[in-house]
PDB file of C-alpha atoms in Angstrom:
ATOM      1  CA  UNK A  19     -15.365 -12.868  16.949  1.00 97.00           C
ATOM      2  CA  UNK A  20     -15.109  -9.107  16.648  1.00 97.00           C
ATOM      3  CA  UNK A  21     -14.216  -7.299  13.818  1.00 98.00           C
ATOM      4  CA  UNK A  22     -14.649  -3.397  11.940  1.00 97.00           C
ATOM      5  CA  UNK A  23     -18.288  -3.926  10.291  1.00 97.00           C
ATOM      6  CA  UNK A  24     -19.549  -0.503   8.178  1.00 97.00           C
ATOM      7  CA  UNK A  25     -22.342   0.874   9.923  1.00 97.00           C
ATOM      8  CA  UNK A  26     -22.910   4.627   8.560  1.00 96.00           C
ATOM      9  CA  UNK A  27     -24.717   5.783  11.843  1.00 96.00           C
ATOM     10  CA  UNK A  28     -20.930   5.548  13.579  1.00 95.00           C
ATOM     11  CA  UNK A  29     -18.019   7.881  13.462  1.00 91.00           C
ATOM     12  CA  UNK A  30     -16.401   6.742  10.831  1.00 92.00           C
ATOM     13  CA  UNK A  31     -18.895   5.055   9.296  1.00 95.00           C
ATOM     14  CA  UNK A  32     -17.169   1.762  11.297  1.00 97.00           C
ATOM     15  CA  UNK A  33     -18.046  -0.346  14.405  1.00 97.00           C
ATOM     16  CA  UNK A  34     -17.003  -2.645  16.233  1.00 97.00           C
ATOM     17  CA  UNK A  35     -19.347  -5.979  15.829  1.00 97.00           C
ATOM     18  CA  UNK A  36     -19.869  -9.488  16.548  1.00 97.00           C
ATOM     19  CA  UNK A  37     -19.568 -11.671  13.251  1.00 97.00           C
ATOM     20  CA  UNK A  38     -19.237 -15.580  12.490  1.00 96.00           C
ATOM     21  CA  UNK A  39     -15.618 -17.016  13.079  1.00 97.00           C
ATOM     22  CA  UNK A  40     -13.743 -17.942   9.588  1.00 96.00           C
ATOM     23  CA  UNK A  41     -14.098 -21.420   8.264  1.00 96.00           C
ATOM     24  CA  UNK A  42     -10.334 -21.981   6.816  1.00 96.00           C
ATOM     25  CA  UNK A  43     -10.513 -23.888   3.366  1.00 96.00           C
ATOM     26  CA  UNK A  44      -7.459 -26.906   3.565  1.00 96.00           C
ATOM     27  CA  UNK A  45      -5.528 -24.583   2.207  1.00 95.00           C
ATOM     28  CA  UNK A  46      -5.806 -21.628   4.641  1.00 97.00           C
ATOM     29  CA  UNK A  47      -4.255 -21.183   7.133  1.00 97.00           C
ATOM     30  CA  UNK A  48      -6.156 -19.585  10.536  1.00 98.00           C
ATOM     31  CA  UNK A  49      -4.682 -16.416  11.852  1.00 98.00           C
ATOM     32  CA  UNK A  50      -4.974 -14.140  14.987  1.00 98.00           C
ATOM     33  CA  UNK A  51      -5.006 -10.804  13.617  1.00 98.00           C
ATOM     34  CA  UNK A  52      -2.816  -8.755  16.080  1.00 98.00           C
ATOM     35  CA  UNK A  53      -2.258  -5.701  13.951  1.00 98.00           C
ATOM     36  CA  UNK A  54      -3.490  -4.116  10.473  1.00 97.00           C
ATOM     37  CA  UNK A  55      -3.602  -0.620   8.746  1.00 97.00           C
ATOM     38  CA  UNK A  56      -5.682   1.015   6.928  1.00 95.00           C
ATOM     39  CA  UNK A  57      -5.723   2.529   3.287  1.00 92.00           C
ATOM     40  CA  UNK A  58      -7.208   5.001   2.451  1.00 88.00           C
ATOM     41  CA  UNK A  59      -9.598   3.150  -0.617  1.00 89.00           C
ATOM     42  CA  UNK A  60     -10.667   0.978   1.796  1.00 93.00           C
ATOM     43  CA  UNK A  61     -11.828   4.060   4.090  1.00 92.00           C
ATOM     44  CA  UNK A  62     -13.254   6.225   1.000  1.00 90.00           C
ATOM     45  CA  UNK A  63     -15.321   2.455   0.107  1.00 93.00           C
ATOM     46  CA  UNK A  64     -16.352   2.219   4.008  1.00 94.00           C
ATOM     47  CA  UNK A  65     -18.032   6.408   3.684  1.00 93.00           C
ATOM     48  CA  UNK A  66     -19.667   5.437   0.212  1.00 93.00           C
ATOM     49  CA  UNK A  67     -23.025   5.515   1.041  1.00 93.00           C
ATOM     50  CA  UNK A  68     -23.888   2.603  -1.192  1.00 94.00           C
ATOM     51  CA  UNK A  69     -21.998   0.383   0.898  1.00 96.00           C
ATOM     52  CA  UNK A  70     -24.053  -1.689   2.972  1.00 97.00           C
ATOM     53  CA  UNK A  71     -24.025  -1.917   6.542  1.00 97.00           C
ATOM     54  CA  UNK A  72     -22.498  -4.751   8.191  1.00 96.00           C
ATOM     55  CA  UNK A  73     -19.984  -4.981   5.283  1.00 95.00           C
ATOM     56  CA  UNK A  74     -16.619  -6.674   6.058  1.00 95.00           C
ATOM     57  CA  UNK A  75     -13.740  -4.572   4.573  1.00 95.00           C
ATOM     58  CA  UNK A  76      -9.378  -4.351   5.451  1.00 95.00           C
ATOM     59  CA  UNK A  77      -6.643  -5.839   2.816  1.00 95.00           C
ATOM     60  CA  UNK A  78      -3.799  -5.445   5.511  1.00 97.00           C
ATOM     61  CA  UNK A  79      -3.390  -7.826   8.663  1.00 98.00           C
ATOM     62  CA  UNK A  80      -0.350  -9.589  10.568  1.00 98.00           C
ATOM     63  CA  UNK A  81      -0.206 -11.443  13.530  1.00 98.00           C
ATOM     64  CA  UNK A  82       0.413 -15.313  14.737  1.00 98.00           C
ATOM     65  CA  UNK A  83      -1.106 -18.761  13.066  1.00 98.00           C
ATOM     66  CA  UNK A  84      -3.411 -20.236  15.183  1.00 98.00           C
ATOM     67  CA  UNK A  85      -4.447 -23.425  13.226  1.00 98.00           C
ATOM     68  CA  UNK A  86      -1.714 -24.619   9.955  1.00 98.00           C
ATOM     69  CA  UNK A  87      -3.540 -25.412   6.744  1.00 97.00           C
ATOM     70  CA  UNK A  88      -4.522 -29.056   6.739  1.00 96.00           C
ATOM     71  CA  UNK A  89      -3.370 -29.583   3.483  1.00 95.00           C
ATOM     72  CA  UNK A  90       0.491 -29.089   4.949  1.00 94.00           C
ATOM     73  CA  UNK A  91       1.053 -25.597   3.189  1.00 93.00           C
ATOM     74  CA  UNK A  92       1.955 -22.468   4.290  1.00 92.00           C
ATOM     75  CA  UNK A  93       3.176 -21.720   7.922  1.00 96.00           C
ATOM     76  CA  UNK A  94       3.375 -23.520  11.331  1.00 97.00           C
ATOM     77  CA  UNK A  95       1.260 -23.032  13.960  1.00 97.00           C
ATOM     78  CA  UNK A  96       2.488 -20.105  16.214  1.00 97.00           C
ATOM     79  CA  UNK A  97       5.014 -18.133  13.340  1.00 98.00           C
ATOM     80  CA  UNK A  98       4.629 -14.241  12.993  1.00 98.00           C
ATOM     81  CA  UNK A  99       2.912 -13.831   9.587  1.00 98.00           C
ATOM     82  CA  UNK A 100       2.104 -10.927   7.638  1.00 98.00           C
ATOM     83  CA  UNK A 101      -1.085 -10.767   5.405  1.00 97.00           C
ATOM     84  CA  UNK A 102      -2.678  -9.672   2.084  1.00 96.00           C
ATOM     85  CA  UNK A 103      -6.282 -10.409   1.467  1.00 90.00           C
ATOM     86  CA  UNK A 104     -10.251  -9.364   1.406  1.00 85.00           C
ATOM     87  CA  UNK A 105     -10.920 -11.000   4.342  1.00 87.00           C
ATOM     88  CA  UNK A 106     -11.795  -7.642   6.807  1.00 91.00           C
ATOM     89  CA  UNK A 107     -10.634  -6.474   9.746  1.00 96.00           C
ATOM     90  CA  UNK A 108     -11.440  -9.130  12.157  1.00 97.00           C
ATOM     91  CA  UNK A 109      -9.749 -10.655  15.085  1.00 98.00           C
ATOM     92  CA  UNK A 110      -9.427 -13.590  13.334  1.00 98.00           C
ATOM     93  CA  UNK A 111      -8.556 -14.390   9.538  1.00 97.00           C
ATOM     94  CA  UNK A 112      -8.800 -17.743   6.678  1.00 97.00           C
ATOM     95  CA  UNK A 113      -5.617 -17.294   4.398  1.00 96.00           C
ATOM     96  CA  UNK A 114      -4.166 -19.410   1.890  1.00 96.00           C
ATOM     97  CA  UNK A 115      -0.723 -20.388   1.661  1.00 95.00           C
ATOM     98  CA  UNK A 116       0.323 -17.764  -1.078  1.00 96.00           C
ATOM     99  CA  UNK A 117      -1.064 -14.560   0.430  1.00 97.00           C
ATOM    100  CA  UNK A 118       1.067 -15.152   4.202  1.00 96.00           C
ATOM    101  CA  UNK A 119       4.593 -14.137   4.470  1.00 98.00           C
ATOM    102  CA  UNK A 120       7.124 -15.208   7.736  1.00 98.00           C
ATOM    103  CA  UNK A 121       8.454 -12.590   9.942  1.00 98.00           C
ATOM    104  CA  UNK A 122      10.966 -13.294  13.276  1.00 97.00           C
ATOM    105  CA  UNK A 123       9.429 -13.562  16.002  1.00 93.00           C
ATOM    106  CA  UNK A 124       9.731 -10.640  17.389  1.00 93.00           C
ATOM    107  CA  UNK A 125       9.096  -7.947  15.298  1.00 98.00           C
ATOM    108  CA  UNK A 126       6.678  -5.478  15.628  1.00 98.00           C
ATOM    109  CA  UNK A 127       3.169  -6.590  13.930  1.00 98.00           C
ATOM    110  CA  UNK A 128       2.173  -3.111  13.797  1.00 98.00           C
ATOM    111  CA  UNK A 129       5.353  -2.437  11.429  1.00 98.00           C
ATOM    112  CA  UNK A 130       4.312  -5.718   9.495  1.00 98.00           C
ATOM    113  CA  UNK A 131       0.853  -4.134   9.317  1.00 97.00           C
ATOM    114  CA  UNK A 132       1.813  -1.569   6.606  1.00 98.00           C
ATOM    115  CA  UNK A 133       3.352  -4.124   4.177  1.00 97.00           C
ATOM    116  CA  UNK A 134       0.438  -5.979   2.369  1.00 97.00           C
ATOM    117  CA  UNK A 135      -0.993  -3.928  -0.370  1.00 96.00           C
ATOM    118  CA  UNK A 136       1.575  -0.775   0.049  1.00 97.00           C
ATOM    119  CA  UNK A 137       4.876  -2.557  -0.014  1.00 98.00           C
ATOM    120  CA  UNK A 138       3.501  -4.940  -2.250  1.00 98.00           C
ATOM    121  CA  UNK A 139       1.977  -2.543  -4.877  1.00 97.00           C
ATOM    122  CA  UNK A 140       5.313  -0.184  -4.771  1.00 98.00           C
ATOM    123  CA  UNK A 141       7.147  -3.851  -5.763  1.00 98.00           C
ATOM    124  CA  UNK A 142       5.242  -4.785  -8.462  1.00 97.00           C
ATOM    125  CA  UNK A 143       5.670  -1.729  -9.908  1.00 98.00           C
ATOM    126  CA  UNK A 144       8.830  -0.745  -9.718  1.00 98.00           C
ATOM    127  CA  UNK A 145       9.300  -4.245 -11.090  1.00 97.00           C
ATOM    128  CA  UNK A 146       7.126  -3.085 -14.457  1.00 95.00           C
ATOM    129  CA  UNK A 147      10.088  -0.469 -15.224  1.00 97.00           C
ATOM    130  CA  UNK A 148      13.129  -2.554 -15.331  1.00 95.00           C
ATOM    131  CA  UNK A 149      16.430  -1.871 -14.004  1.00 96.00           C
ATOM    132  CA  UNK A 150      16.768   0.992 -11.939  1.00 97.00           C
ATOM    133  CA  UNK A 151      20.318   1.188 -11.676  1.00 98.00           C
ATOM    134  CA  UNK A 152      21.653   5.046 -12.591  1.00 98.00           C
ATOM    135  CA  UNK A 153      18.071   6.163 -13.532  1.00 98.00           C
ATOM    136  CA  UNK A 154      15.928   8.394 -12.871  1.00 98.00           C
ATOM    137  CA  UNK A 155      12.728   7.396 -11.347  1.00 98.00           C
ATOM    138  CA  UNK A 156       9.823   9.752  -9.985  1.00 98.00           C
ATOM    139  CA  UNK A 157       7.306   8.642  -7.526  1.00 98.00           C
ATOM    140  CA  UNK A 158       4.429  10.915  -7.018  1.00 98.00           C
ATOM    141  CA  UNK A 159       2.250  10.884  -3.803  1.00 96.00           C
ATOM    142  CA  UNK A 160       5.691  10.359  -2.168  1.00 97.00           C
ATOM    143  CA  UNK A 161       5.100  10.908   0.856  1.00 95.00           C
ATOM    144  CA  UNK A 162       1.627   8.378   1.385  1.00 94.00           C
ATOM    145  CA  UNK A 163       2.046   4.829   2.079  1.00 95.00           C
ATOM    146  CA  UNK A 164       2.992   3.373  -1.403  1.00 97.00           C
ATOM    147  CA  UNK A 165       5.027   6.052  -2.039  1.00 97.00           C
ATOM    148  CA  UNK A 166       7.000   6.121   0.980  1.00 97.00           C
ATOM    149  CA  UNK A 167       7.623   2.097   0.070  1.00 98.00           C
ATOM    150  CA  UNK A 168       8.095   3.140  -3.888  1.00 98.00           C
ATOM    151  CA  UNK A 169      11.095   5.882  -2.333  1.00 98.00           C
ATOM    152  CA  UNK A 170      12.784   3.394  -0.384  1.00 98.00           C
ATOM    153  CA  UNK A 171      13.389   0.631  -2.966  1.00 98.00           C
ATOM    154  CA  UNK A 172      13.556   2.609  -5.709  1.00 98.00           C
ATOM    155  CA  UNK A 173      16.469   3.776  -3.875  1.00 98.00           C
ATOM    156  CA  UNK A 174      18.067   0.383  -2.768  1.00 97.00           C
ATOM    157  CA  UNK A 175      17.837  -0.771  -6.371  1.00 98.00           C
ATOM    158  CA  UNK A 176      20.190   2.186  -7.730  1.00 98.00           C
ATOM    159  CA  UNK A 177      18.321   5.123  -8.951  1.00 98.00           C
ATOM    160  CA  UNK A 178      18.208   8.701  -8.787  1.00 98.00           C
ATOM    161  CA  UNK A 179      15.127   9.070  -7.015  1.00 98.00           C
ATOM    162  CA  UNK A 180      12.456  12.289  -7.798  1.00 98.00           C
ATOM    163  CA  UNK A 181      10.196  12.540  -5.372  1.00 98.00           C
ATOM    164  CA  UNK A 182       7.018  14.745  -5.957  1.00 98.00           C
ATOM    165  CA  UNK A 183       4.693  15.582  -2.669  1.00 96.00           C
ATOM    166  CA  UNK A 184       2.954  18.513  -2.299  1.00 92.00           C
ATOM    167  CA  UNK A 185       3.082  18.014   1.437  1.00 89.00           C
ATOM    168  CA  UNK A 186       6.341  20.687   2.058  1.00 82.00           C
ATOM    169  CA  UNK A 187       7.142  19.123   5.071  1.00 89.00           C
ATOM    170  CA  UNK A 188       8.054  16.163   4.358  1.00 94.00           C
ATOM    171  CA  UNK A 189      11.295  17.157   2.038  1.00 96.00           C
ATOM    172  CA  UNK A 190      14.034  16.212   4.985  1.00 97.00           C
ATOM    173  CA  UNK A 191      11.985  12.779   5.622  1.00 96.00           C
ATOM    174  CA  UNK A 192      12.056  11.592   1.793  1.00 98.00           C
ATOM    175  CA  UNK A 193      15.562  12.955   1.056  1.00 98.00           C
ATOM    176  CA  UNK A 194      16.297  10.691   4.737  1.00 98.00           C
ATOM    177  CA  UNK A 195      14.426   7.794   3.241  1.00 98.00           C
ATOM    178  CA  UNK A 196      16.398   7.776  -0.511  1.00 98.00           C
ATOM    179  CA  UNK A 197      14.883  11.069  -2.379  1.00 98.00           C
ATOM    180  CA  UNK A 198      17.625  12.160  -4.708  1.00 98.00           C
ATOM    181  CA  UNK A 199      15.360  15.096  -4.929  1.00 98.00           C
ATOM    182  CA  UNK A 200      12.176  16.494  -3.810  1.00 98.00           C
ATOM    183  CA  UNK A 201       9.357  18.771  -5.684  1.00 98.00           C
ATOM    184  CA  UNK A 202       5.969  20.009  -4.968  1.00 97.00           C
ATOM    185  CA  UNK A 203       4.399  18.960  -8.385  1.00 97.00           C
ATOM    186  CA  UNK A 204       6.019  17.370 -11.365  1.00 98.00           C
ATOM    187  CA  UNK A 205       5.749  20.099 -13.327  1.00 96.00           C
ATOM    188  CA  UNK A 206       9.046  21.346 -11.325  1.00 97.00           C
ATOM    189  CA  UNK A 207      10.771  18.825 -12.527  1.00 97.00           C
ATOM    190  CA  UNK A 208      13.358  20.429 -14.643  1.00 94.00           C
ATOM    191  CA  UNK A 209      14.977  17.051 -16.192  1.00 97.00           C
ATOM    192  CA  UNK A 210      13.552  14.139 -17.910  1.00 97.00           C
ATOM    193  CA  UNK A 211      12.905  10.917 -16.006  1.00 98.00           C
ATOM    194  CA  UNK A 212      13.369   7.152 -17.143  1.00 98.00           C
ATOM    195  CA  UNK A 213       9.887   6.115 -15.040  1.00 98.00           C
ATOM    196  CA  UNK A 214       7.217   7.549 -13.218  1.00 98.00           C
ATOM    197  CA  UNK A 215       5.154   5.693 -10.252  1.00 98.00           C
ATOM    198  CA  UNK A 216       1.861   7.218 -10.577  1.00 98.00           C
ATOM    199  CA  UNK A 217       0.074   7.587  -6.569  1.00 96.00           C
ATOM    200  CA  UNK A 218      -1.959  10.673  -7.591  1.00 96.00           C
ATOM    201  CA  UNK A 219      -3.798  10.462 -11.157  1.00 96.00           C
ATOM    202  CA  UNK A 220      -5.400  13.784 -12.603  1.00 97.00           C
ATOM    203  CA  UNK A 221      -3.242  17.063 -13.834  1.00 96.00           C
ATOM    204  CA  UNK A 222      -0.767  15.421 -11.573  1.00 96.00           C
ATOM    205  CA  UNK A 223      -0.020  11.942 -14.419  1.00 98.00           C
ATOM    206  CA  UNK A 224      -0.326  14.376 -16.957  1.00 97.00           C
ATOM    207  CA  UNK A 225       2.670  16.654 -16.071  1.00 97.00           C
ATOM    208  CA  UNK A 226       3.801  13.501 -14.893  1.00 98.00           C
ATOM    209  CA  UNK A 227       3.690  11.967 -18.446  1.00 98.00           C
ATOM    210  CA  UNK A 228       5.163  14.676 -19.734  1.00 97.00           C
ATOM    211  CA  UNK A 229       8.509  14.415 -17.738  1.00 97.00           C
ATOM    212  CA  UNK A 230       9.089  11.177 -19.413  1.00 97.00           C
ATOM    213  CA  UNK A 231      12.049  11.111 -21.644  1.00 97.00           C
ATOM    214  CA  UNK A 232      12.453   8.418 -25.090  1.00 96.00           C
ATOM    215  CA  UNK A 233      11.504   4.750 -23.833  1.00 96.00           C
ATOM    216  CA  UNK A 234      10.241   6.375 -20.960  1.00 97.00           C
ATOM    217  CA  UNK A 235       7.359   4.520 -18.862  1.00 97.00           C
ATOM    218  CA  UNK A 236       4.601   5.544 -16.612  1.00 98.00           C
ATOM    219  CA  UNK A 237       2.634   2.673 -14.122  1.00 98.00           C
ATOM    220  CA  UNK A 238      -0.230   4.304 -12.684  1.00 98.00           C
ATOM    221  CA  UNK A 239      -1.079   2.890  -9.564  1.00 97.00           C
ATOM    222  CA  UNK A 240      -2.835   5.310  -7.585  1.00 93.00           C
ATOM    223  CA  UNK A 241      -5.822   8.138  -8.000  1.00 91.00           C
ATOM    224  CA  UNK A 242      -6.113   9.487  -4.617  1.00 89.00           C
ATOM    225  CA  UNK A 243      -6.503  13.033  -6.914  1.00 90.00           C
ATOM    226  CA  UNK A 244     -10.250  12.053  -8.055  1.00 88.00           C
ATOM    227  CA  UNK A 245      -9.659  14.228 -11.109  1.00 94.00           C
ATOM    228  CA  UNK A 246      -9.504  13.261 -14.317  1.00 95.00           C
ATOM    229  CA  UNK A 247      -6.282  13.315 -16.349  1.00 95.00           C
ATOM    230  CA  UNK A 248      -6.692  14.959 -19.742  1.00 96.00           C
ATOM    231  CA  UNK A 249      -4.018  14.650 -22.246  1.00 95.00           C
ATOM    232  CA  UNK A 250      -3.546  18.119 -24.000  1.00 93.00           C
ATOM    233  CA  UNK A 251      -3.360  17.061 -28.362  1.00 91.00           C
ATOM    234  CA  UNK A 252       0.245  17.174 -28.821  1.00 90.00           C
ATOM    235  CA  UNK A 253       0.912  15.090 -25.601  1.00 90.00           C
ATOM    236  CA  UNK A 254       1.070  11.188 -27.300  1.00 89.00           C
ATOM    237  CA  UNK A 255       3.464  13.379 -29.891  1.00 90.00           C
ATOM    238  CA  UNK A 256       6.842  11.203 -30.299  1.00 89.00           C
ATOM    239  CA  UNK A 257       8.911  14.125 -31.253  1.00 89.00           C
ATOM    240  CA  UNK A 258      11.449  16.288 -30.128  1.00 86.00           C
ATOM    241  CA  UNK A 259      13.143  13.120 -27.311  1.00 86.00           C
ATOM    242  CA  UNK A 260       9.484  12.047 -27.046  1.00 87.00           C
ATOM    243  CA  UNK A 261       8.790   9.030 -28.720  1.00 93.00           C
ATOM    244  CA  UNK A 262       8.177   5.473 -27.636  1.00 95.00           C
ATOM    245  CA  UNK A 263       7.061   7.021 -24.150  1.00 96.00           C
ATOM    246  CA  UNK A 264       3.911   4.614 -22.505  1.00 96.00           C
ATOM    247  CA  UNK A 265       1.631   4.715 -19.483  1.00 97.00           C
ATOM    248  CA  UNK A 266       0.749   1.208 -18.096  1.00 96.00           C
ATOM    249  CA  UNK A 267      -2.382   0.480 -15.589  1.00 96.00           C
ATOM    250  CA  UNK A 268      -1.663  -1.374 -12.208  1.00 96.00           C
ATOM    251  CA  UNK A 269      -3.728  -3.790 -10.848  1.00 94.00           C
ATOM    252  CA  UNK A 270      -2.028  -5.612  -7.683  1.00 94.00           C
ATOM    253  CA  UNK A 271      -3.946  -8.998  -8.272  1.00 91.00           C
ATOM    254  CA  UNK A 272      -4.442  -9.957 -11.615  1.00 81.00           C
ATOM    255  CA  UNK A 273      -4.534 -13.785 -13.300  1.00 71.00           C
ATOM    256  CA  UNK A 274      -4.041 -16.506 -12.659  1.00 81.00           C
ATOM    257  CA  UNK A 275      -3.487 -15.713  -8.999  1.00 79.00           C
ATOM    258  CA  UNK A 276      -0.556 -14.424  -7.076  1.00 92.00           C
ATOM    259  CA  UNK A 277       1.633 -15.952  -4.927  1.00 96.00           C
ATOM    260  CA  UNK A 278       2.689 -13.168  -3.010  1.00 97.00           C
ATOM    261  CA  UNK A 279       4.538 -15.474   0.238  1.00 97.00           C
ATOM    262  CA  UNK A 280       8.050 -14.957  -0.630  1.00 97.00           C
ATOM    263  CA  UNK A 281       7.868 -11.233  -1.447  1.00 98.00           C
ATOM    264  CA  UNK A 282       6.072 -10.676   1.497  1.00 98.00           C
ATOM    265  CA  UNK A 283       8.658 -12.593   3.387  1.00 98.00           C
ATOM    266  CA  UNK A 284      11.088 -10.490   2.527  1.00 98.00           C
ATOM    267  CA  UNK A 285       9.381  -7.005   3.188  1.00 98.00           C
ATOM    268  CA  UNK A 286       8.609  -8.853   6.535  1.00 98.00           C
ATOM    269  CA  UNK A 287      12.506  -9.057   7.020  1.00 98.00           C
ATOM    270  CA  UNK A 288      13.344  -5.472   5.416  1.00 98.00           C
ATOM    271  CA  UNK A 289      10.897  -3.791   7.960  1.00 98.00           C
ATOM    272  CA  UNK A 290      12.161  -6.234  11.161  1.00 98.00           C
ATOM    273  CA  UNK A 291      15.317  -5.476  10.600  1.00 97.00           C
ATOM    274  CA  UNK A 292      15.453  -1.786  10.260  1.00 97.00           C
ATOM    275  CA  UNK A 293      16.247  -1.307   6.263  1.00 97.00           C
ATOM    276  CA  UNK A 294      12.928   0.004   5.154  1.00 98.00           C
ATOM    277  CA  UNK A 295      10.751   2.090   7.299  1.00 98.00           C
ATOM    278  CA  UNK A 296       7.107   1.801   7.317  1.00 97.00           C
ATOM    279  CA  UNK A 297       5.658   4.892   7.954  1.00 95.00           C
ATOM    280  CA  UNK A 298       3.564   5.086  10.979  1.00 96.00           C
ATOM    281  CA  UNK A 299       2.551   8.479  11.223  1.00 94.00           C
ATOM    282  CA  UNK A 300      -0.919   7.658  13.455  1.00 95.00           C
ATOM    283  CA  UNK A 301      -1.356   4.291  15.521  1.00 97.00           C
ATOM    284  CA  UNK A 302      -3.994   3.062  18.171  1.00 97.00           C
ATOM    285  CA  UNK A 303      -6.164   0.619  19.514  1.00 98.00           C
ATOM    286  CA  UNK A 304      -8.429  -0.166  17.119  1.00 97.00           C
ATOM    287  CA  UNK A 305     -11.316   0.683  19.692  1.00 97.00           C
ATOM    288  CA  UNK A 306      -9.895   3.900  18.010  1.00 96.00           C
ATOM    289  CA  UNK A 307     -11.035   3.529  14.995  1.00 95.00           C
ATOM    290  CA  UNK A 308     -13.055   6.595  14.326  1.00 95.00           C
ATOM    291  CA  UNK A 309      -9.771   9.043  15.418  1.00 95.00           C
ATOM    292  CA  UNK A 310      -7.696   7.178  12.132  1.00 94.00           C
ATOM    293  CA  UNK A 311     -10.430   7.517   9.930  1.00 94.00           C
ATOM    294  CA  UNK A 312     -10.836  11.361  10.604  1.00 92.00           C
ATOM    295  CA  UNK A 313      -7.388  11.768  10.153  1.00 90.00           C
ATOM    296  CA  UNK A 314      -7.427   9.577   6.818  1.00 88.00           C
ATOM    297  CA  UNK A 315      -9.963  11.817   5.282  1.00 87.00           C
ATOM    298  CA  UNK A 316      -8.943  15.175   6.899  1.00 84.00           C
ATOM    299  CA  UNK A 317      -5.274  14.784   4.724  1.00 79.00           C
ATOM    300  CA  UNK A 318      -3.384  14.987   8.092  1.00 76.00           C
ATOM    301  CA  UNK A 319      -1.767  11.756   8.098  1.00 83.00           C
ATOM    302  CA  UNK A 320       1.674  10.979   5.845  1.00 87.00           C
ATOM    303  CA  UNK A 321       2.250   7.051   5.660  1.00 88.00           C
ATOM    304  CA  UNK A 322       0.318   4.989   7.469  1.00 95.00           C
ATOM    305  CA  UNK A 323      -2.210   4.254   9.945  1.00 96.00           C
ATOM    306  CA  UNK A 324      -2.295   1.605  12.632  1.00 97.00           C
ATOM    307  CA  UNK A 325      -4.894  -0.141  14.688  1.00 98.00           C
ATOM    308  CA  UNK A 326      -3.842  -2.683  17.291  1.00 98.00           C
ATOM    309  CA  UNK A 327      -6.281  -5.500  17.953  1.00 97.00           C
ATOM    310  CA  UNK A 328      -6.957  -6.211  21.746  1.00 85.00           C
TER     311      UNK A 328
END
């Protein structure tokens, strides 16, 4: 089969190459991939000099089951699915039933391919905050993949969403997605918030933590700034209504091994029915992968980049 593999001599540090077909285990379905999305972390890994040539990267993909799992678990042959797993950007992937969600047959595979890492991360990070109804919830990096889904899901849960995005042209779009306020940085938020989903890290995390009210929680999901988060000496004081605040780390894949099948299925149907906007800002055939990588690294995209497998 063909796959995108790391090649530091090629544009975007990726190239199409022939690799061995996957051999599904008994609990794995064989999926023919139709589309996948790129995550910035994967692209930064691909461009890192220490990543060996020939490495397979990529978590997100959507396609059709061509061989059901032999143990009877998971979807049947012919089912359209959305998948998550570190099995690469390739024509075929073997995926356990726990990492597969089913989707309506007419669903756009490109839209489904935006869901796994971004949609699941937003969903699970928001759940760590407890009930959201009527609470002020800040989302930093709100115009990115995780941020866009977080804004929509928090608004659906009844939160007053405070979106933070340095992309000045995204304010109207974020309000359409459900944001009640849009600010260029956390320091511009004047009223305390009950919770923060932080995708940026660095000084953004420091200022977002300062915006928390008593009992508030900040969930650190991403570190797109690449900068250190240096808290001033008084940041952890509990006076003046600042008591019982916390910072929580986040990792989507933990122990025991997660079962995302029900959540991926729910997210897939929400996207297919138009109740969640996938936020595709770049799309093309996977032969144009270098263009997508360049746009991602250049900070030109707000949302997701999707490659269709031909």
